[in-house]
XYZ file of C-alpha atoms in Angstrom:
671
model
C 0.354 1.632 -20.573
C 3.698 0.806 -18.950
C 5.749 -1.446 -21.237
C 8.970 -3.411 -21.031
C 10.664 -5.151 -23.957
C 13.203 -7.930 -24.180
C 15.980 -5.904 -22.563
C 14.063 -6.278 -19.296
C 11.821 -9.283 -19.908
C 14.520 -11.715 -21.043
C 16.927 -10.668 -18.296
C 16.058 -12.720 -15.233
C 17.646 -10.399 -12.682
C 15.548 -7.534 -14.106
C 12.258 -9.322 -14.710
C 12.167 -11.093 -11.342
C 12.756 -7.762 -9.561
C 9.598 -6.243 -11.077
C 6.325 -7.116 -9.359
C 2.707 -6.733 -10.469
C -0.477 -6.488 -8.423
C -4.214 -6.810 -8.997
C -6.852 -6.493 -6.274
C -10.532 -7.258 -5.749
C -11.785 -4.454 -3.482
C -12.375 -6.709 -0.454
C -8.769 -7.284 0.613
C -7.904 -10.179 -1.707
C -5.259 -9.886 -4.370
C -3.047 -11.571 -6.930
C 0.634 -10.699 -7.151
C 3.819 -11.987 -8.705
C 6.846 -11.087 -10.781
C 7.214 -10.253 -14.453
C 9.356 -13.392 -14.825
C 6.526 -15.364 -13.152
C 9.034 -16.744 -10.693
C 7.973 -16.992 -7.041
C 10.031 -14.553 -4.970
C 7.859 -14.116 -1.900
C 5.568 -16.222 0.278
C 2.973 -13.562 -0.592
C 2.946 -14.263 -4.323
C -0.022 -16.098 -5.792
C -2.799 -15.872 -8.342
C -5.571 -15.937 -5.740
C -4.879 -14.762 -2.218
C -8.482 -14.765 -1.051
C -9.829 -12.481 1.685
C -12.000 -15.049 3.425
C -12.954 -12.588 6.202
C -12.939 -9.299 4.288
C -10.821 -7.298 4.351
C -8.552 -9.797 6.106
C -8.407 -13.561 6.534
C -6.143 -13.620 3.485
C -5.397 -17.154 2.358
C -3.208 -18.407 -0.486
C -5.273 -20.752 -2.674
C -4.096 -20.764 -6.308
C -0.331 -20.282 -6.388
C 0.548 -20.265 -10.079
C -0.170 -21.763 -13.470
C 2.836 -23.430 -15.060
C 2.034 -23.239 -18.753
C 3.739 -24.928 -21.679
C 2.760 -24.708 -25.346
C 3.303 -26.776 -28.450
C 3.254 -24.873 -31.687
C 4.441 -25.768 -35.168
C 6.138 -28.932 -33.870
C 8.066 -27.021 -31.206
C 7.803 -27.032 -27.416
C 7.866 -23.762 -25.444
C 7.696 -23.749 -21.636
C 6.568 -20.193 -20.811
C 6.908 -20.435 -17.029
C 9.910 -20.112 -14.743
C 10.774 -21.661 -11.391
C 13.801 -21.363 -9.157
C 14.523 -24.301 -6.874
C 16.330 -24.529 -3.554
C 19.426 -25.952 -5.251
C 19.755 -22.677 -7.168
C 18.687 -24.053 -10.534
C 16.276 -22.062 -12.677
C 14.250 -24.441 -14.783
C 12.524 -24.094 -17.092
C 13.573 -20.647 -18.323
C 10.272 -19.481 -19.659
C 11.227 -15.832 -19.280
C 13.411 -16.254 -22.364
C 10.253 -16.444 -24.493
C 8.814 -13.260 -22.995
C 8.934 -10.578 -25.649
C 6.962 -7.882 -23.832
C 5.314 -7.128 -20.513
C 3.085 -4.171 -19.728
C 0.141 -2.835 -17.814
C -3.184 -2.124 -19.477
C -4.532 0.098 -16.723
C -3.734 -2.209 -13.818
C -4.029 -5.441 -15.863
C -0.625 -7.159 -16.183
C -0.155 -8.413 -19.737
C 2.514 -10.775 -21.043
C 3.342 -11.370 -24.727
C 5.233 -14.603 -25.336
C 6.968 -15.118 -28.674
C 6.790 -18.758 -29.786
C 8.311 -18.972 -33.269
C 6.008 -16.778 -35.413
C 3.188 -16.857 -32.825
C 2.384 -14.367 -30.069
C 0.499 -15.660 -27.044
C -0.880 -12.976 -24.752
C -1.740 -13.552 -21.106
C -3.736 -11.193 -18.880
C -4.687 -11.323 -15.199
C -7.405 -9.366 -13.410
C -9.874 -9.873 -10.570
C -13.596 -9.502 -10.122
C -14.434 -6.585 -7.841
C -16.129 -7.602 -4.619
C -15.341 -11.292 -4.990
C -12.444 -13.701 -4.462
C -12.175 -14.451 -8.167
C -9.155 -14.205 -10.463
C -9.274 -14.363 -14.259
C -6.281 -15.605 -16.240
C -6.829 -15.234 -19.961
C -4.703 -16.652 -22.776
C -5.207 -15.052 -26.182
C -3.501 -16.332 -29.331
C -2.915 -12.908 -30.805
C -0.780 -13.966 -33.809
C -0.340 -17.417 -35.314
C -0.507 -19.359 -38.560
C -1.912 -22.499 -36.969
C -3.467 -23.710 -33.691
C -1.487 -23.817 -30.458
C -1.767 -26.545 -27.805
C -1.650 -25.428 -24.173
C -0.822 -27.513 -21.115
C -1.567 -25.605 -17.900
C -0.548 -27.084 -14.576
C -2.388 -25.543 -11.603
C -0.361 -25.406 -8.379
C -2.492 -24.868 -5.287
C -2.118 -24.389 -1.544
C -4.190 -23.399 1.453
C -2.498 -21.351 4.136
C -2.360 -17.986 5.854
C -0.508 -15.621 3.578
C 2.165 -14.947 6.235
C 3.195 -18.596 6.454
C 5.001 -21.258 4.411
C 3.857 -24.773 3.507
C 5.983 -27.909 3.400
C 4.716 -31.145 1.894
C 1.930 -32.589 4.007
C -0.302 -35.605 3.940
C -3.380 -33.594 3.025
C -6.452 -35.696 2.111
C -6.986 -33.574 -0.983
C -10.220 -34.020 -2.913
C -10.383 -33.021 -6.583
C -13.791 -33.208 -8.205
C -13.611 -32.939 -11.962
C -16.529 -31.230 -13.658
C -17.283 -29.986 -17.130
C -14.624 -27.448 -18.007
C -13.068 -27.361 -14.568
C -12.518 -28.799 -11.131
C -13.324 -28.199 -7.480
C -10.340 -28.675 -5.170
C -10.438 -29.080 -1.387
C -6.902 -29.582 -0.153
C -8.281 -30.820 3.175
C -11.839 -31.163 4.538
C -11.897 -27.864 6.488
C -10.537 -25.799 3.591
C -12.704 -23.435 1.568
C -13.146 -25.041 -1.873
C -11.196 -23.617 -4.798
C -13.035 -23.694 -8.102
C -10.927 -23.747 -11.250
C -13.145 -23.222 -14.281
C -12.495 -22.598 -17.967
C -14.288 -20.586 -20.616
C -13.583 -20.187 -24.299
C -11.704 -23.113 -25.817
C -12.638 -26.693 -24.971
C -10.425 -28.278 -22.325
C -9.459 -31.708 -21.127
C -8.560 -32.148 -17.476
C -6.237 -34.651 -15.887
C -5.046 -35.348 -12.379
C -1.311 -35.340 -11.653
C 0.710 -38.502 -11.273
C 2.525 -36.908 -8.352
C 1.133 -34.186 -6.110
C 3.751 -32.203 -4.269
C 6.317 -30.033 -5.992
C 9.080 -29.573 -3.466
C 11.634 -26.850 -2.932
C 10.488 -23.611 -4.554
C 13.114 -21.008 -3.691
C 11.898 -17.660 -2.302
C 14.858 -15.339 -2.812
C 13.275 -12.152 -1.451
C 12.265 -13.886 1.774
C 15.847 -15.038 2.205
C 16.987 -11.407 1.960
C 14.384 -10.561 4.600
C 15.707 -13.263 6.937
C 12.560 -15.400 6.687
C 11.869 -18.996 5.601
C 13.043 -19.075 2.007
C 11.533 -22.228 0.546
C 8.098 -23.739 0.070
C 6.254 -26.718 -1.401
C 3.076 -26.541 -3.455
C 0.444 -29.034 -4.507
C -0.233 -29.906 -8.129
C -4.022 -29.828 -8.271
C -5.035 -30.429 -11.873
C -3.810 -29.937 -15.442
C -5.790 -28.211 -18.193
C -5.135 -29.186 -21.814
C -6.588 -27.047 -24.602
C -6.147 -26.251 -28.284
C -6.293 -22.546 -29.040
C -7.142 -21.329 -32.535
C -5.567 -18.123 -33.898
C -7.429 -15.048 -32.636
C -9.253 -16.988 -29.905
C -9.008 -16.927 -26.119
C -9.074 -19.345 -23.208
C -9.951 -17.951 -19.779
C -9.295 -19.813 -16.570
C -11.248 -18.636 -13.529
C -10.000 -19.287 -10.007
C -12.608 -18.570 -7.375
C -13.968 -19.409 -3.962
C -17.436 -18.974 -5.515
C -18.836 -21.962 -7.449
C -20.847 -20.059 -10.073
C -19.653 -17.461 -12.566
C -22.112 -15.265 -14.446
C -19.664 -13.762 -16.951
C -17.529 -15.275 -19.640
C -13.911 -14.216 -19.854
C -14.343 -11.637 -22.617
C -17.321 -10.017 -20.874
C -15.450 -9.960 -17.564
C -12.521 -8.221 -19.246
C -14.809 -5.615 -20.799
C -16.434 -5.032 -17.407
C -13.092 -4.554 -15.684
C -11.872 -2.111 -18.306
C -15.102 -0.140 -17.961
C -14.551 -0.063 -14.191
C -11.109 1.479 -14.639
C -12.367 3.947 -17.228
C -14.967 5.112 -14.718
C -12.265 5.621 -12.075
C -10.403 7.946 -14.424
C -13.572 9.694 -15.554
C -14.713 10.594 -12.033
C -11.360 11.994 -10.913
C -11.608 15.811 -10.668
C -8.768 16.359 -13.105
C -8.566 17.445 -16.720
C -7.620 14.161 -18.367
C -6.272 15.878 -21.457
C -3.849 17.879 -19.289
C -3.137 15.324 -16.556
C 0.084 13.414 -17.272
C -0.173 9.693 -17.830
C 1.766 8.834 -14.692
C -0.755 10.661 -12.528
C -3.604 8.826 -14.260
C -1.765 5.581 -13.494
C -1.622 6.600 -9.827
C -5.379 7.235 -9.836
C -5.864 3.596 -10.823
C -3.260 2.450 -8.299
C -5.043 4.448 -5.582
C -8.194 2.402 -5.983
C -6.333 -0.837 -5.259
C -6.028 0.138 -1.596
C -9.735 0.906 -1.046
C -11.566 -2.126 0.323
C -14.734 -3.090 2.141
C -14.926 -3.186 5.935
C -18.591 -3.860 6.718
C -19.838 -3.210 10.228
C -23.216 -3.705 11.880
C -23.980 0.010 11.647
C -22.365 0.493 8.241
C -22.682 -2.647 6.111
C -21.189 -0.683 3.202
C -18.230 0.486 5.303
C -14.878 1.104 3.649
C -11.268 1.188 4.762
C -7.783 1.409 3.250
C -5.220 -1.365 3.039
C -1.893 0.148 4.112
C 0.209 -1.782 1.617
C 0.442 -4.890 -0.504
C 1.215 -7.658 -0.184
C 1.305 -7.992 3.624
C -0.326 -5.067 5.445
C -3.899 -4.884 6.650
C -5.810 -1.674 7.358
C -4.165 0.675 9.841
C -5.866 3.719 11.340
C -2.852 5.986 10.887
C -2.188 4.937 7.309
C -5.875 5.179 6.463
C -6.259 8.761 7.672
C -3.013 9.968 6.103
C -3.946 8.266 2.829
C -7.617 9.253 2.671
C -7.236 12.705 1.046
C -4.973 11.475 -1.747
C -6.687 8.151 -2.435
C -10.298 9.346 -2.296
C -10.614 13.135 -2.558
C -8.041 13.565 -5.332
C -9.721 10.752 -7.254
C -13.316 11.933 -6.821
C -14.376 9.007 -4.629
C -16.202 11.194 -2.131
C -18.699 8.553 -1.001
C -15.816 6.222 -0.223
C -14.193 8.934 1.883
C -17.463 9.520 3.715
C -17.848 5.800 4.398
C -14.305 5.490 5.756
C -14.763 8.427 8.118
C -18.044 7.048 9.442
C -16.674 3.500 9.725
C -13.693 4.563 11.836
C -15.873 6.766 14.054
C -17.518 3.548 15.151
C -14.191 2.285 16.516
C -13.186 5.401 18.487
C -12.600 4.308 22.071
C -11.331 6.411 24.991
C -10.705 9.194 22.522
C -8.496 7.052 20.289
C -8.683 5.687 16.779
C -7.480 2.092 16.263
C -3.895 1.703 15.159
C -4.487 -1.566 13.336
C -6.916 -4.411 12.871
C -5.227 -7.771 13.461
C -5.265 -10.476 10.792
C -7.066 -12.768 13.223
C -9.711 -11.578 15.652
C -12.022 -8.614 15.886
C -10.395 -6.556 18.641
C -8.311 -3.719 17.178
C -5.066 -2.399 18.645
C -5.067 1.167 19.979
C -1.323 1.706 20.393
C -1.078 5.033 18.559
C -0.663 8.638 19.621
C -1.023 10.204 16.180
C -3.620 8.240 14.164
C -6.461 9.960 16.028
C -5.068 13.404 15.218
C -4.729 12.529 11.528
C -8.487 11.821 11.664
C -9.111 15.551 12.175
C -7.117 16.442 9.071
C -8.893 13.779 7.009
C -12.289 15.191 8.018
C -11.125 18.768 7.367
C -9.941 17.858 3.872
C -13.192 16.007 3.157
C -15.473 18.834 4.327
C -13.439 21.398 2.423
C -13.851 19.501 -0.842
C -17.449 18.321 -0.435
C -19.115 20.877 1.835
C -20.756 17.928 3.610
C -21.748 19.657 6.841
C -24.276 16.920 7.574
C -21.416 14.484 8.142
C -19.527 17.105 10.111
C -22.573 17.553 12.350
C -22.668 13.773 12.870
C -18.961 13.458 13.686
C -18.446 16.633 15.702
C -19.423 15.027 19.050
C -16.874 12.278 18.397
C -14.179 14.876 17.726
C -15.119 16.862 20.815
C -14.895 13.689 22.884
C -11.433 12.992 21.448
C -10.196 16.438 22.509
C -11.673 15.939 25.963
C -10.022 12.535 26.410
C -6.648 13.980 25.420
C -7.057 16.785 27.939
C -7.988 14.341 30.727
C -5.616 11.595 29.671
C -6.169 8.279 27.939
C -4.290 5.041 27.261
C -0.500 4.799 27.397
C -0.164 7.976 29.448
C -1.283 10.111 26.491
C -2.308 13.466 27.941
C -2.119 17.218 27.608
C 0.574 18.823 29.733
C -1.125 21.937 31.189
C 2.245 23.599 31.775
C 3.209 24.013 28.104
C 0.074 22.952 26.213
C 1.863 20.034 24.551
C 0.704 16.434 24.169
C 2.847 13.872 25.951
C 2.609 10.114 25.937
C 4.297 6.783 26.066
C 5.110 3.890 28.327
C 8.117 1.635 28.469
C 7.936 -1.101 25.828
C 5.157 0.578 23.807
C 5.569 2.168 20.358
C 3.028 4.923 19.703
C 4.206 7.128 16.829
C 4.478 6.267 13.141
C 8.114 5.387 13.851
C 6.810 2.211 15.438
C 9.359 -0.576 14.907
C 9.445 -3.092 17.751
C 11.185 -6.462 18.060
C 10.129 -8.440 21.112
C 10.488 -5.981 23.983
C 12.878 -3.721 22.057
C 11.235 -0.497 20.866
C 13.737 0.831 18.342
C 12.601 4.461 18.428
C 10.520 4.770 21.631
C 9.987 8.564 21.295
C 8.439 8.651 24.748
C 7.542 12.166 25.798
C 6.417 14.941 23.413
C 7.063 14.053 19.734
C 7.163 17.070 17.444
C 4.785 15.863 14.731
C 2.217 14.824 17.356
C 2.167 18.352 18.709
C 2.055 19.901 15.246
C -0.974 17.663 14.640
C -2.495 18.598 18.009
C -2.208 22.320 17.201
C -3.644 21.673 13.738
C -6.529 19.643 15.215
C -7.402 22.394 17.681
C -7.496 24.950 14.884
C -9.702 22.595 12.886
C -12.059 22.185 15.856
C -12.308 25.940 16.282
C -13.229 26.260 12.615
C -15.728 23.385 12.797
C -17.346 24.843 15.926
C -17.802 28.199 14.207
C -19.217 26.534 11.099
C -21.769 24.639 13.198
C -22.641 27.520 15.482
C -20.937 26.147 18.589
C -18.560 27.998 20.949
C -14.997 27.952 19.611
C -13.152 29.900 22.344
C -12.019 26.801 24.232
C -10.276 25.350 21.182
C -8.722 28.679 20.232
C -7.286 29.151 23.705
C -5.891 25.611 23.738
C -4.301 26.213 20.326
C -2.670 29.438 21.520
C -1.261 27.639 24.553
C 0.138 24.873 22.309
C 1.705 27.431 19.956
C 3.492 29.063 22.877
C 4.762 25.742 24.182
C 5.799 24.581 20.723
C 8.615 27.111 20.794
C 10.429 24.699 23.106
C 11.138 22.441 20.126
C 13.412 24.961 18.444
C 17.088 24.143 19.004
C 18.992 27.291 18.130
C 22.396 25.649 18.463
C 21.516 23.008 15.870
C 19.433 25.272 13.660
C 16.484 22.873 13.578
C 13.845 21.393 15.884
C 14.345 18.719 18.502
C 12.451 15.556 17.611
C 11.114 14.737 21.101
C 10.918 16.823 24.271
C 10.885 15.596 27.857
C 11.727 11.981 27.132
C 13.018 9.834 30.040
C 16.543 10.674 28.840
C 15.875 14.337 28.104
C 15.287 16.085 24.800
C 16.110 14.153 21.619
C 17.909 16.385 19.118
C 18.328 13.758 16.381
C 17.707 15.227 12.929
C 14.538 13.555 11.677
C 11.885 14.573 9.122
C 9.033 14.863 11.640
C 9.584 18.612 12.092
C 8.443 19.195 8.495
C 4.833 18.787 9.631
C 5.163 22.010 11.601
C 5.503 23.717 8.192
C 3.403 21.575 5.864
C 0.245 21.024 7.925
C -1.524 24.420 7.839
C -4.059 24.155 5.002
C -3.306 25.611 1.602
C -7.000 26.168 1.096
C -9.268 27.244 3.909
C -8.751 29.582 6.827
C -5.065 30.293 7.548
C -3.713 30.490 11.082
C -0.469 31.416 12.743
C 2.483 29.141 11.903
C 4.329 27.264 14.608
C 7.746 28.285 13.255
C 8.718 31.765 12.125
C 9.945 32.315 8.529
C 13.619 32.173 9.480
C 13.122 28.908 11.378
C 11.149 27.431 8.490
C 13.934 28.322 6.082
C 16.587 26.735 8.277
C 14.532 23.539 8.685
C 14.119 23.247 4.911
C 17.815 23.846 4.366
C 18.998 21.129 6.744
C 16.332 18.606 5.710
C 17.131 19.200 2.065
C 20.825 18.740 2.752
C 20.752 15.634 4.964
C 17.394 13.878 4.652
C 16.042 14.412 1.134
C 16.518 11.692 -1.497
C 14.941 11.125 -4.899
C 12.103 9.027 -3.493
C 11.417 10.482 -0.074
C 13.196 11.430 3.121
C 15.586 9.528 5.307
C 14.157 8.827 8.725
C 17.448 9.827 10.365
C 20.412 11.919 9.290
C 23.386 9.971 7.895
C 25.543 11.969 10.293
C 23.876 10.396 13.320
C 25.810 7.493 14.907
C 22.663 5.286 14.890
C 22.098 5.750 11.131
C 21.453 2.568 9.122
C 21.672 3.055 5.356
C 20.632 -0.432 4.214
C 17.321 -2.125 5.017
C 17.681 -5.907 5.027
C 18.443 -9.015 7.024
C 16.358 -10.748 9.660
C 13.484 -9.086 11.490
C 15.730 -7.551 14.136
C 18.106 -6.091 11.551
C 15.303 -4.786 9.355
C 13.322 -3.202 12.153
C 16.552 -1.805 13.558
C 16.958 0.131 10.295
C 13.253 0.851 9.599
C 13.278 4.330 11.165
C 16.997 4.805 11.578
C 17.869 6.039 8.101
C 15.538 4.114 5.807
C 13.869 6.407 3.250
C 10.073 6.722 3.418
C 8.280 7.526 0.177
C 5.239 9.159 1.779
C 7.385 11.881 3.334
C 7.985 13.424 -0.079
C 4.518 14.968 0.336
C 5.172 17.061 3.459
C 8.615 18.019 2.173
C 7.285 19.315 -1.144
C 4.431 21.232 0.503
C 6.811 22.720 3.070
C 9.108 23.708 0.201
C 6.176 25.373 -1.551
C 5.251 27.312 1.581
C 8.792 28.503 2.259
C 10.016 29.250 -1.266
C 6.744 29.927 -3.121
C 7.995 28.211 -6.284
C 5.370 25.648 -7.371
C 7.184 24.604 -10.549
C 10.359 23.937 -8.588
C 8.401 22.092 -5.905
C 6.788 19.897 -8.576
C 10.225 18.787 -9.787
C 10.749 16.849 -6.548
C 7.899 14.519 -7.598
C 9.305 13.499 -10.973
C 11.487 10.645 -9.654
C 8.248 9.051 -8.449
C 6.966 9.093 -12.030
C 10.020 7.092 -13.041
C 9.601 4.771 -10.059
C 6.327 3.488 -11.539
C 8.588 1.419 -13.799
C 10.430 -0.187 -10.896
C 9.674 -2.567 -8.021
C 5.848 -2.591 -8.007
C 5.039 -1.785 -11.631
C 2.358 0.907 -11.763
C 2.534 1.698 -8.034
C 4.903 3.276 -5.506
C 7.025 1.568 -2.875
C 6.884 1.826 0.877
C 10.567 2.422 1.632
C 14.038 2.690 0.088
C 17.576 2.249 1.309
C 19.086 5.443 2.678
C 22.363 4.711 0.904
C 22.915 4.927 -2.853
C 21.521 3.449 -5.082
C 18.530 3.721 -2.697
C 17.080 0.369 -3.669
C 13.312 0.069 -3.101
C 12.381 -2.181 -0.192
C 9.316 -3.149 1.812
C 5.901 -3.271 0.175
C 6.062 -2.636 -3.583
C 2.653 -0.933 -3.368
C 2.092 1.396 -0.400
C -1.075 3.414 0.160
C 0.331 6.548 1.756
C 3.147 6.852 -0.793
C 0.644 6.810 -3.658
C -1.711 9.061 -1.706
C 0.819 11.730 -0.789
C 2.194 12.000 -4.313
C -1.346 12.364 -5.674
C -2.330 14.888 -3.010
C 0.817 16.959 -3.430
C 0.567 16.960 -7.218
C -3.075 18.067 -6.993
C -2.264 20.955 -4.634
C 0.607 22.120 -6.831
C -1.611 21.867 -9.887
C -4.254 24.048 -8.221
C -1.678 26.599 -7.015
C -0.245 26.937 -10.526
C -3.727 27.367 -11.972
C -4.513 30.076 -9.413
C -1.282 31.883 -10.285
C -1.859 31.776 -14.049
């Protein structure tokens, strides 16, 4: 359990910088700050996935709660308004905040009473539970809970409108339709008896969204006061409010809490790790990993699964999903989930390409990626190695063979195999294809047109995987072996002897790009640590020199800079409007997920697993910062390397879990 006391909780600048997250397994979530102040447009108690895993819609924003106890009044909520005022200052009554598994828990001190609040979600349903428990008291406590509601796409802002809102009061709750076309929001209560009242005024104007202002976006919003719950809570008793798009609930609050805790216990139990020897921070990451796994039903696979790239604003991306799959599913023992994801994405392969992303609106995915498809090979390799599921391999092998064939012949965006050097080339003007994919209007910040180094490391790796798969299934493997040998020969072109490291892109419209970037690490880290070894793309001396320069100029405590600080285009701070942020996104910003390939490359070059493990320890500490209990997407390249972007990012969590698991196995094998 991650805990913070008054030193953090009663300091607004600290408690509003810490964010919590709970999810429902279908793309919906609840998120906010420890101070319970709205910082983002994405914060809310029920952001429902109305078209799972997307269609995310803000419904219940927050519950502004005040208590009367022993003839005293305690507002235990906090709001910041557009005039800069913070009122009321409920954070001053917050004695402790912590996570119980992934359940955020507040403990408010009101005179000699302690009121606990917990938030969790029902798995597979757009339902949030908010439970108040009078943990310590000498007399009853009166609660007044004001429900603020909305109904909008989670990327947008709302300003006071003339909505013909309908509120139907019912026993213990209310049904709210903010306008006729809106999905109803049911607010129900269980536990203590409640009285409900409608507000005398509806709109609350001018909530200040400080983080959105930093991001150069609309920084204010209005919310609708839907209904107020009044209840008297006896010592030792609980009141649970249930916010849902479903009208009926079959569990009371206490039973729902027991069920959720059992769910998290099962997640830990099924992970293939020795729980008595696995550190607590890794167990926390196992729980965090599950938050990204969500349903994506298809006609062929109604139980299909996918991975949300990051909360609170990303959907499911093909690249992120395949990079994250080994860490989020195989290292946590969720083998059936992994199998479902691999089969689900096979359904979307088109012209030899995996989708890059699924849009928030509409069913047609985007295919603008040169690397996501190649990460699919590694995800399947890792899955088959762990499970021995050759039945799935037999099913997917024709898809993989078709992918190789399309790349040889050429597919979208001029992606093709160059027969002269055996390298994959691709790109068109105005199109971003690699993971360094920032684009503003027609400006592609890092176009990387030509032959990116990590794409060709992945291509070589995929060919070796196909040769192995073909042998395992009794098919001819010579074609793939010969292609791999040709790629290995051509890969030598990346080495820049004058610089002592690899060029990042070859044969771009402006020539070879020699910028020092972390992508060359994949030429060292990709060959499997378990399974059949094959010839490395860089010789030992080259590997050593790459590690030396990346360690000197790119490595930080929480990942690797995307560009050397010595490069004239380096941007050390990520912030400002969209153009400024995307201009820095891959031009120096630190990426947490890259700690994985760096650590594994370090292990391969130096053969010191204990030393390699030490690079992961800052991530253990980072669980107490930004997204509490999870790991951030990005960080500033400049000190103090402030976390930015999504406070919970799938591939950061996944790569730390995967790397830790490999190091753990290597150390066991050596002992």
